[in-house]
Each structure stands twice: as structure tokens, then as C-alpha cells.
Amino acid sequence: MTKTNFRKKCLSLLISLILSININAYDIVIDGLCYSVVNLEDMTVSLTYCSRDLKGDLVVPDTIAFKGKKLTVVNIGDQAFYCCEKLTSVVLPNTIKSIGEWAFAHCSKLTSIKLPDSLLIIDNDTFRRSNLVSITLPKTLTAIGSGAFSGCYQLTSITIPESIKEIHDLAFEACSSLKEVIIMDSEDAIYMPSSDNVFKYCYGIETLYLGRSVYNIQSKDYHWPLAFFYASKITIVQGGLVNSERFTNLREVESLSKNPLPITFTNSVYLNATLYVPVGTKAIFEATDGWKQFWTIEERKFETSSVGSSVIDKVIVPSVYYNIRGEKLDKLQKGMNIVRDKNGNARKIIIK
């Protein structure tokens, strides 16, 4: 055996040993599910591994009994259900606070999962290349990790709850069947390291509901994901829209706000899209720059209860003032002022 082959064999054995240590690092086994103790004082455990023979529908228990003691299941560990190719659905208990990396990745028959209302974090690559058709993200969720739903080809719609603070790169990459994205209303922006990468290769998005802005950490500005610009229908909750001139494929625009800010769309949108505005506000839009250019403006009674209406009619509070030279001001001054609110929308105000 050559030195090179010997080194390769040793390396292979070492990797196998490391993997076996990680995979078998559990303390309790019940009904094909393996648990590791998180904290003996709190009597909590993590579900860390399962038999790859599990199939069909699975309901994860909120507690387990072991030697006369009751322990609470508080999280799903890394790779816990990785490649469980016979699982079709999973129900997680409301005691779960986090789901680890690759936990349900490559579960090729997993079409549905009920996430708990207690969930705070979905980690990196958690559902990568699973077969999820739909999923409801709980209102407690604060972060979605990198690649979390990457390659979920059957996913058609996603609603981002108002509790979400950050979504990382490639979270919804290559979700090629994704048609609808709903971003629930909030006054705070969602932080994305690079917004263009979050929905990378999602070129089938048709419908958008934009209840708040996205802040691109890399470019340090407000910027929608590139895939959003392919949409044909958009619902705008607040008075304005960042990057509005890049939405070139629109055929239907809904503005839920009764206080429109100046905006800019392309001539193609003005000619071909229909603008729907709240009942009794058509005259306001016809007198506002960027909206009055629409050739077709119609009033519509919006039913917002099924989506959200927490910020629709609020006056957007300005956060930064500039003069016409771009210099930052402490307060509005006489003459022309540029006001940029915290959602990235800018407008001109003249103080006499």
C-alpha cells in the first residue's frame, strides 16, 4: 500500500469515526427516536437522531418518560432526520424552540410539517431539498438560516411573519415552483446579508404582498430581492416602494395606503398595469406624482383581515433629513428638504 493510499484510508476512517460519534451522541432511545440531555436541572432533552426506517406520519412528543422522570423535548438537533426518505409528514410540539442544521434535509417524501408556535429559529439548510408543498411559519419565528428551504421545488407560497428579523443567504434558493411571497406588515425592515441571494433562481414569483422593507447588509441600503422584480402583481402596504422602477413586469398594482408617497414606475407599467386604490382615494392618487401617470386607476375595497393591516394607514415617520446638497440635517429647514423614512422611501418637502 502506498503512502498516499494509506493516508487516504486513515482520513476516511477518521471521518467515519467523527460522523459515528456525532450521529450516536444520544442518551435515551424511545420508539426509534434518540434524545440527548440538554439540562438535567431543567429536565430538558434534544431530539438528536432517529431510525432511518421511520415512515409515514410522525408526531414528535412534547415530553418523554425515562426511569420515572418526565423530560421536555426543547429542540431538534442537527441532522436529526437527515435523509429519512420514508417520512411523509411531521408534527412538532409547542415545546420546540429551535430546529438544527440539516435536520430535515433530503427528506424526499416529506410534503408537510407543522411547526410549533414556540419556534424561534430555523437553522441553516434545515429543509434543504425536502419535498414540502406548503409550510406555515409561526409568528414567534425570528430568523431563517442560510439555505433553510433551498431546493424545495414543490413549495408554491411562503408567508414571512412580522416577527422575522433576519433571513440569510440562499434561504429560498431554487424554489422553482414558488409563485407567491407574502411579507407581513411591520414597521421594521427585514435584514438580509445579500437580498438578491435569498430568493436566488426563484424566477416564477408572480404575486407579492410587501408589508415592510428589506435592508441589504452588504450594500447598506434598502433593496428588494432580484427575483421579486419578475412579479406581475404587487400589493404595497405602506405609502411608497423602494426600487419601484425595477418592477417592469407588473400588470396589477394594489396600494393599501391612503397616504401615497411620490413614486416612479416604468412607462410600460403605467400603460399596461391597473392601479387599485382604497375606496374614496382615487382623487388623491390622481394628484400624486408617480401614481397619477397610471392610465387605469380603479377603487377597490380591500379585505386585509386575512393578511394584515398593522401599518396600512399609519403616517410613516421620517427618520433622516437632507438639504438639496445631500447634507444631513437635524431638522427641517426653510426651502427644499429631502426626507427619507426608515423604510427607505424618499420625498421632497418645501418649508416656506
Coordinates of C-alpha atoms in Angstrom, one line a residue:
M1 CA 0.0 0.0 0.0
T2 CA 1.4 3.4 -1.0
K3 CA 1.8 6.2 1.5
T4 CA -0.9 8.2 -0.4
N5 CA -3.4 5.4 -0.2
F6 CA -2.6 4.8 3.4
R7 CA -3.2 8.4 4.2
K8 CA -6.5 8.4 2.3
K9 CA -7.6 5.3 4.2
C10 CA -6.7 6.8 7.5
L11 CA -8.5 10.0 6.6
S12 CA -11.6 8.1 5.6
L13 CA -11.6 6.1 8.9
L14 CA -11.2 9.3 10.8
I15 CA -14.1 11.0 9.1
S16 CA -16.2 7.8 9.6
L17 CA -15.3 7.9 13.3
I18 CA -16.2 11.5 13.7
L19 CA -19.5 11.0 11.9
S20 CA -20.3 8.0 14.1
I21 CA -19.6 9.9 17.2
N22 CA -21.9 12.8 16.1
I23 CA -24.7 10.5 15.0
N24 CA -24.6 8.3 18.0
A25 CA -24.3 11.0 20.6
Y26 CA -27.5 10.4 22.5
D27 CA -28.6 9.3 25.9
I28 CA -32.1 7.9 25.6
V29 CA -33.8 5.8 22.9
I30 CA -37.6 5.6 22.7
D31 CA -39.7 4.3 19.8
G32 CA -36.9 4.8 17.3
L33 CA -36.2 8.4 18.4
C34 CA -32.9 9.2 20.1
Y35 CA -32.6 12.0 22.7
S36 CA -29.7 13.8 24.3
V37 CA -29.9 15.6 27.6
V38 CA -29.8 19.4 27.3
N39 CA -30.0 20.2 31.0
L40 CA -30.7 17.8 33.9
E41 CA -31.8 20.6 36.2
D42 CA -34.4 21.8 33.8
M43 CA -35.2 18.2 32.7
T44 CA -34.9 19.1 29.0
V45 CA -33.7 17.0 26.0
S46 CA -33.0 17.4 22.4
L47 CA -34.1 15.0 19.7
T48 CA -30.8 14.2 18.0
Y49 CA -31.3 11.2 15.8
C50 CA -33.9 8.8 14.5
S51 CA -34.1 5.4 12.9
R52 CA -34.0 5.8 9.1
D53 CA -36.7 3.2 8.9
L54 CA -39.3 5.6 10.2
K55 CA -42.0 6.1 7.6
G56 CA -45.3 7.8 7.1
D57 CA -46.7 10.4 9.6
L58 CA -44.7 11.2 12.7
V59 CA -45.8 13.2 15.8
V60 CA -42.9 14.2 18.0
P61 CA -43.8 14.1 21.7
D62 CA -43.5 17.2 23.9
T63 CA -42.3 15.1 26.8
I64 CA -40.7 11.7 27.3
A65 CA -40.7 9.4 30.3
F66 CA -37.4 7.8 31.4
K67 CA -36.8 5.9 34.7
G68 CA -39.8 7.5 36.4
K69 CA -38.8 11.1 35.3
K70 CA -40.5 13.3 32.7
L71 CA -38.2 15.3 30.3
T72 CA -39.3 18.1 28.0
V73 CA -38.2 18.0 24.3
V74 CA -37.0 21.5 23.6
N75 CA -35.2 21.3 20.2
I76 CA -34.5 19.2 17.1
G77 CA -30.8 18.6 16.7
D78 CA -28.5 18.9 13.7
Q79 CA -29.2 16.2 11.1
A80 CA -31.8 14.6 13.3
F81 CA -34.0 13.4 10.4
Y82 CA -31.4 13.8 7.6
C83 CA -32.3 11.6 4.7
C84 CA -35.3 10.0 6.3
E85 CA -36.7 9.2 2.9
K86 CA -39.8 7.4 4.1
L87 CA -41.3 10.2 6.2
T88 CA -44.3 12.0 4.7
S89 CA -45.4 14.4 7.4
V90 CA -44.2 15.6 10.8
V91 CA -45.9 17.4 13.7
L92 CA -43.6 19.2 16.2
P93 CA -44.8 20.0 19.7
N94 CA -45.1 23.6 21.1
T95 CA -42.1 22.9 23.4
I96 CA -39.6 23.1 20.5
K97 CA -37.7 26.4 20.3
S98 CA -35.1 25.7 17.5
I99 CA -34.5 23.3 14.6
G100 CA -30.9 22.5 13.8
E101 CA -28.9 22.4 10.6
W102 CA -29.8 19.8 8.0
A103 CA -32.4 18.5 10.5
F104 CA -35.0 17.5 7.7
A105 CA -32.7 17.9 4.7
H106 CA -33.1 15.4 1.8
C107 CA -36.3 14.0 3.2
S108 CA -37.5 13.4 -0.3
K109 CA -41.1 12.3 0.6
L110 CA -41.7 14.9 3.3
T111 CA -44.6 17.0 2.0
S112 CA -45.8 18.7 5.2
I113 CA -44.6 19.7 8.6
K114 CA -46.4 21.5 11.4
L115 CA -44.1 23.9 13.1
P116 CA -44.7 24.8 16.8
D117 CA -45.8 28.2 18.0
S118 CA -42.8 28.3 20.3
L119 CA -40.2 28.1 17.4
L120 CA -37.6 31.0 17.4
I121 CA -35.0 29.8 14.8
I122 CA -34.8 27.7 11.7
D123 CA -31.1 27.0 11.2
N124 CA -29.0 26.6 8.1
D125 CA -30.1 24.0 5.5
T126 CA -32.9 22.7 7.8
F127 CA -35.3 21.7 5.0
R128 CA -32.9 21.7 2.1
R129 CA -34.2 19.5 -0.8
S130 CA -37.2 18.2 1.1
N131 CA -40.5 17.8 -0.8
L132 CA -42.5 20.4 1.2
V133 CA -45.6 21.6 -0.7
S134 CA -46.6 24.3 1.9
I135 CA -45.5 25.4 5.3
T136 CA -46.8 27.9 7.8
L137 CA -44.1 29.8 9.7
P138 CA -45.1 30.6 13.3
K139 CA -45.5 34.2 14.5
T140 CA -42.7 33.6 17.1
L141 CA -40.0 32.9 14.4
T142 CA -37.2 35.5 14.4
A143 CA -34.6 34.1 12.0
I144 CA -34.3 31.8 8.9
G145 CA -30.9 30.4 8.3
S146 CA -28.9 30.1 5.1
G147 CA -30.2 27.5 2.6
A148 CA -33.1 26.7 5.0
F149 CA -35.6 25.9 2.2
S150 CA -33.1 25.7 -0.7
G151 CA -34.2 23.3 -3.4
C152 CA -37.8 22.8 -2.1
Y153 CA -39.1 22.5 -5.6
Q154 CA -42.7 21.9 -4.7
L155 CA -43.1 24.9 -2.4
T156 CA -45.6 27.3 -4.1
S157 CA -46.2 30.0 -1.5
I158 CA -44.5 31.4 1.6
T159 CA -45.6 33.9 4.2
I160 CA -43.0 35.7 6.2
P161 CA -44.4 36.6 9.6
E162 CA -44.0 40.0 11.2
S163 CA -41.7 38.5 13.9
I164 CA -38.9 37.7 11.4
K165 CA -35.9 40.0 11.9
E166 CA -33.4 38.3 9.5
I167 CA -33.3 35.9 6.6
H168 CA -29.9 34.6 5.4
D169 CA -28.4 33.9 2.0
L170 CA -30.0 31.2 -0.2
A171 CA -32.8 30.6 2.3
F172 CA -35.3 30.0 -0.6
E173 CA -32.8 29.4 -3.3
A174 CA -34.1 27.4 -6.3
C175 CA -37.7 27.1 -5.0
S176 CA -38.7 26.9 -8.7
S177 CA -42.5 26.5 -8.1
L178 CA -42.7 29.5 -5.8
K179 CA -45.5 31.7 -7.1
E180 CA -46.4 33.9 -4.1
V181 CA -44.4 35.7 -1.4
I182 CA -46.2 37.5 1.4
I183 CA -44.2 39.7 3.7
M184 CA -46.4 40.5 6.7
D185 CA -46.8 44.1 7.9
S186 CA -44.3 45.6 10.3
E187 CA -42.6 49.0 10.8
D188 CA -39.2 47.3 11.0
A189 CA -37.2 46.1 8.0
I190 CA -36.0 42.5 7.4
Y191 CA -32.2 42.3 7.4
M192 CA -30.6 40.2 4.7
P193 CA -26.9 39.8 4.2
S194 CA -27.4 40.0 0.4
S195 CA -31.1 40.3 -0.5
D196 CA -30.5 39.1 -4.2
N197 CA -29.3 35.8 -2.9
V198 CA -32.2 35.0 -0.6
F199 CA -34.6 34.1 -3.4
K200 CA -32.0 33.2 -5.9
Y201 CA -33.3 31.3 -9.0
C202 CA -36.9 31.9 -7.9
Y203 CA -37.9 33.2 -11.3
G204 CA -41.5 32.1 -11.1
I205 CA -42.7 34.5 -8.5
E206 CA -45.9 36.2 -9.7
T207 CA -47.6 37.7 -6.7
L208 CA -46.1 39.9 -3.9
Y209 CA -47.5 41.4 -0.8
L210 CA -45.0 43.8 0.6
G211 CA -45.8 44.8 4.2
R212 CA -42.4 46.1 5.0
S213 CA -38.9 46.8 3.5
V214 CA -35.8 44.7 3.2
Y215 CA -32.4 46.0 4.3
N216 CA -29.4 44.7 2.4
I217 CA -26.5 44.5 4.8
Q218 CA -23.9 44.0 2.1
S219 CA -24.8 47.2 0.1
K220 CA -26.1 49.1 3.2
D221 CA -29.3 50.1 1.6
Y222 CA -32.9 49.1 1.2
H223 CA -33.2 46.7 -1.8
W224 CA -35.7 44.0 -2.8
P225 CA -34.5 40.6 -3.9
L226 CA -33.8 40.4 -7.6
A227 CA -36.5 37.6 -8.1
F228 CA -39.2 40.0 -6.9
F229 CA -38.8 42.2 -10.0
Y230 CA -40.4 39.4 -12.2
A231 CA -43.7 39.7 -10.4
S232 CA -46.9 40.6 -12.3
K233 CA -48.9 41.6 -9.3
I234 CA -47.9 43.6 -6.3
T235 CA -49.6 44.8 -3.1
I236 CA -48.0 47.7 -1.4
V237 CA -48.9 48.3 2.2
Q238 CA -47.0 51.5 3.0
G239 CA -47.1 54.7 1.1
G240 CA -44.1 54.1 -1.1
L241 CA -42.0 51.4 -2.7
V242 CA -38.2 51.2 -2.9
N243 CA -36.7 50.2 -6.3
S244 CA -40.2 50.7 -7.8
E245 CA -38.7 51.5 -11.2
R246 CA -37.3 47.9 -11.4
F247 CA -40.7 46.2 -11.3
T248 CA -41.1 46.2 -15.0
N249 CA -43.4 43.2 -15.5
L250 CA -46.4 44.5 -13.4
R251 CA -49.9 44.2 -14.7
E252 CA -51.7 44.8 -11.4
V253 CA -50.7 47.1 -8.6
E254 CA -52.6 47.4 -5.3
S255 CA -51.9 50.3 -2.9
L256 CA -53.5 49.8 0.5
S257 CA -52.3 53.1 1.9
K258 CA -54.5 56.2 1.7
N259 CA -51.4 58.4 2.0
P260 CA -49.3 57.7 -1.2
L261 CA -45.8 59.0 -1.4
P262 CA -44.2 60.1 -4.7
I263 CA -43.0 57.0 -6.7
T264 CA -41.6 56.0 -10.1
F265 CA -42.6 53.1 -12.3
T266 CA -41.6 52.5 -15.9
N267 CA -43.8 53.7 -18.8
S268 CA -44.6 50.1 -19.6
V269 CA -46.2 49.7 -16.2
Y270 CA -48.1 53.0 -16.4
L271 CA -49.5 51.9 -19.8
N272 CA -50.3 48.2 -19.1
A273 CA -50.9 47.8 -15.4
T274 CA -54.1 48.6 -13.5
L275 CA -53.7 50.5 -10.2
Y276 CA -56.2 49.6 -7.5
V277 CA -56.6 52.1 -4.6
P278 CA -58.8 52.2 -1.5
V279 CA -62.3 53.4 -1.9
G280 CA -62.6 57.2 -1.8
T281 CA -58.9 57.8 -2.6
K282 CA -58.8 57.8 -6.4
A283 CA -58.5 61.6 -6.5
I284 CA -55.6 61.6 -4.1
F285 CA -53.6 59.2 -6.3
E286 CA -54.5 61.1 -9.4
A287 CA -52.9 64.2 -7.8
T288 CA -49.7 62.4 -6.6
D289 CA -46.5 62.2 -8.6
G290 CA -45.7 58.7 -9.8
W291 CA -49.3 57.4 -9.3
K292 CA -51.2 59.9 -11.4
Q293 CA -49.3 58.5 -14.5
F294 CA -51.2 55.2 -14.4
W295 CA -53.6 55.2 -17.4
T296 CA -56.0 53.0 -15.4
I297 CA -56.9 53.7 -11.8
E298 CA -59.7 51.9 -10.1
E299 CA -61.0 51.9 -6.5
R300 CA -61.3 48.6 -4.6
K301 CA -62.5 47.6 -1.2
F302 CA -59.6 45.7 0.3
E303 CA -60.1 42.8 2.6
T304 CA -57.0 42.9 4.8
S305 CA -58.0 40.8 7.7
S306 CA -56.6 37.6 6.1
V307 CA -53.2 39.1 5.6
G308 CA -52.5 42.0 7.9
S309 CA -53.2 45.7 8.4
S310 CA -51.0 46.9 11.2
V311 CA -49.2 49.7 9.3
I312 CA -51.5 50.5 6.4
D313 CA -52.9 53.8 7.5
K314 CA -50.1 55.0 9.7
V315 CA -48.2 58.1 8.8
I316 CA -44.6 57.0 8.1
V317 CA -42.4 58.9 10.5
P318 CA -39.4 60.4 8.8
S319 CA -36.0 59.4 10.3
V320 CA -33.5 61.4 8.3
Y321 CA -33.5 64.9 6.7
Y322 CA -31.2 66.2 4.0
N323 CA -30.9 69.5 2.1
I324 CA -30.7 69.6 -1.7
R325 CA -26.9 69.2 -1.5
G326 CA -27.3 65.9 0.3
E327 CA -26.1 67.2 3.6
K328 CA -27.8 65.7 6.7
L329 CA -29.9 68.0 8.8
D330 CA -31.0 67.8 12.4
K331 CA -34.5 69.2 11.5
L332 CA -36.4 70.6 8.6
Q333 CA -35.3 73.9 7.3
K334 CA -36.8 76.6 5.1
G335 CA -36.8 75.7 1.4
M336 CA -36.4 72.3 -0.2
N337 CA -35.8 69.3 2.1
I338 CA -35.3 65.6 1.2
V339 CA -37.0 63.3 3.8
R340 CA -36.0 59.6 3.9
D341 CA -38.0 57.4 6.2
K342 CA -36.7 54.3 7.9
N343 CA -38.2 52.2 5.2
G344 CA -36.0 53.8 2.6
N345 CA -38.7 55.9 0.9
A346 CA -37.7 59.4 0.0
R347 CA -39.8 62.5 -0.8
K348 CA -39.3 66.3 -1.2
I349 CA -40.8 68.7 1.3
I350 CA -40.8 72.5 0.9
I351 CA -40.9 74.6 4.1
K352 CA -41.9 78.2 3.5

